[in-house]
Amino acid sequence: ALKMAMSAQPQKFICPIIVRQASLAVMGLFVTYRG
């Protein structure tokens, strides 16, 4: 599914999504460890 999305959409649009997901995951882990 990811490969198809990558080939279907430009990387300029995909990259921010990956960064956003990664930052959300990091924030989730941070809150989990802190709380």
PDB file of C-alpha atoms in Angstrom:
ATOM      1  CA  ALA A   1       0.000   0.000   0.000  1.00  0.00           C
ATOM      2  CA  LEU A   2       2.824   2.393   0.896  1.00  0.00           C
ATOM      3  CA  LYS A   3       4.736   1.621  -2.302  1.00  0.00           C
ATOM      4  CA  MET A   4       1.649   2.262  -4.408  1.00  0.00           C
ATOM      5  CA  ALA A   5       0.996   5.558  -2.640  1.00  0.00           C
ATOM      6  CA  MET A   6       4.612   6.605  -3.152  1.00  0.00           C
ATOM      7  CA  SER A   7       4.546   5.845  -6.882  1.00  0.00           C
ATOM      8  CA  ALA A   8       1.132   7.460  -7.293  1.00  0.00           C
ATOM      9  CA  GLN A   9       1.917  10.709  -5.489  1.00  0.00           C
ATOM     10  CA  PRO A  10       4.965  13.007  -5.729  1.00  0.00           C
ATOM     11  CA  GLN A  11       7.595  12.631  -3.028  1.00  0.00           C
ATOM     12  CA  LYS A  12       7.213  16.326  -2.186  1.00  0.00           C
ATOM     13  CA  PHE A  13       3.757  15.452  -0.892  1.00  0.00           C
ATOM     14  CA  ILE A  14       4.756  12.134   0.726  1.00  0.00           C
ATOM     15  CA  CYS A  15       7.792  13.390   2.657  1.00  0.00           C
ATOM     16  CA  PRO A  16       5.904  15.884   4.893  1.00  0.00           C
ATOM     17  CA  ILE A  17       3.382  13.133   5.719  1.00  0.00           C
ATOM     18  CA  ILE A  18       6.174  10.763   6.812  1.00  0.00           C
ATOM     19  CA  VAL A  19       7.799  13.514   8.884  1.00  0.00           C
ATOM     20  CA  ARG A  20       4.439  14.340  10.437  1.00  0.00           C
ATOM     21  CA  GLN A  21       3.741  10.706  11.307  1.00  0.00           C
ATOM     22  CA  ALA A  22       7.253  10.314  12.738  1.00  0.00           C
ATOM     23  CA  SER A  23       6.940  13.436  14.894  1.00  0.00           C
ATOM     24  CA  LEU A  24       3.519  12.297  16.124  1.00  0.00           C
ATOM     25  CA  ALA A  25       4.974   8.906  17.067  1.00  0.00           C
ATOM     26  CA  VAL A  26       7.895  10.555  18.882  1.00  0.00           C
ATOM     27  CA  MET A  27       5.520  12.862  20.747  1.00  0.00           C
ATOM     28  CA  GLY A  28       3.373   9.870  21.711  1.00  0.00           C
ATOM     29  CA  LEU A  29       6.392   8.003  23.077  1.00  0.00           C
ATOM     30  CA  PHE A  30       7.581  11.128  24.883  1.00  0.00           C
ATOM     31  CA  VAL A  31       4.203  11.639  26.565  1.00  0.00           C
ATOM     32  CA  THR A  32       4.021   7.932  27.444  1.00  0.00           C
ATOM     33  CA  TYR A  33       7.449   7.912  29.072  1.00  0.00           C
ATOM     34  CA  ARG A  34       6.855  11.234  30.829  1.00  0.00           C
ATOM     35  CA  GLY A  35       3.379  10.409  32.079  1.00  0.00           C
TER      36      GLY A  35
END
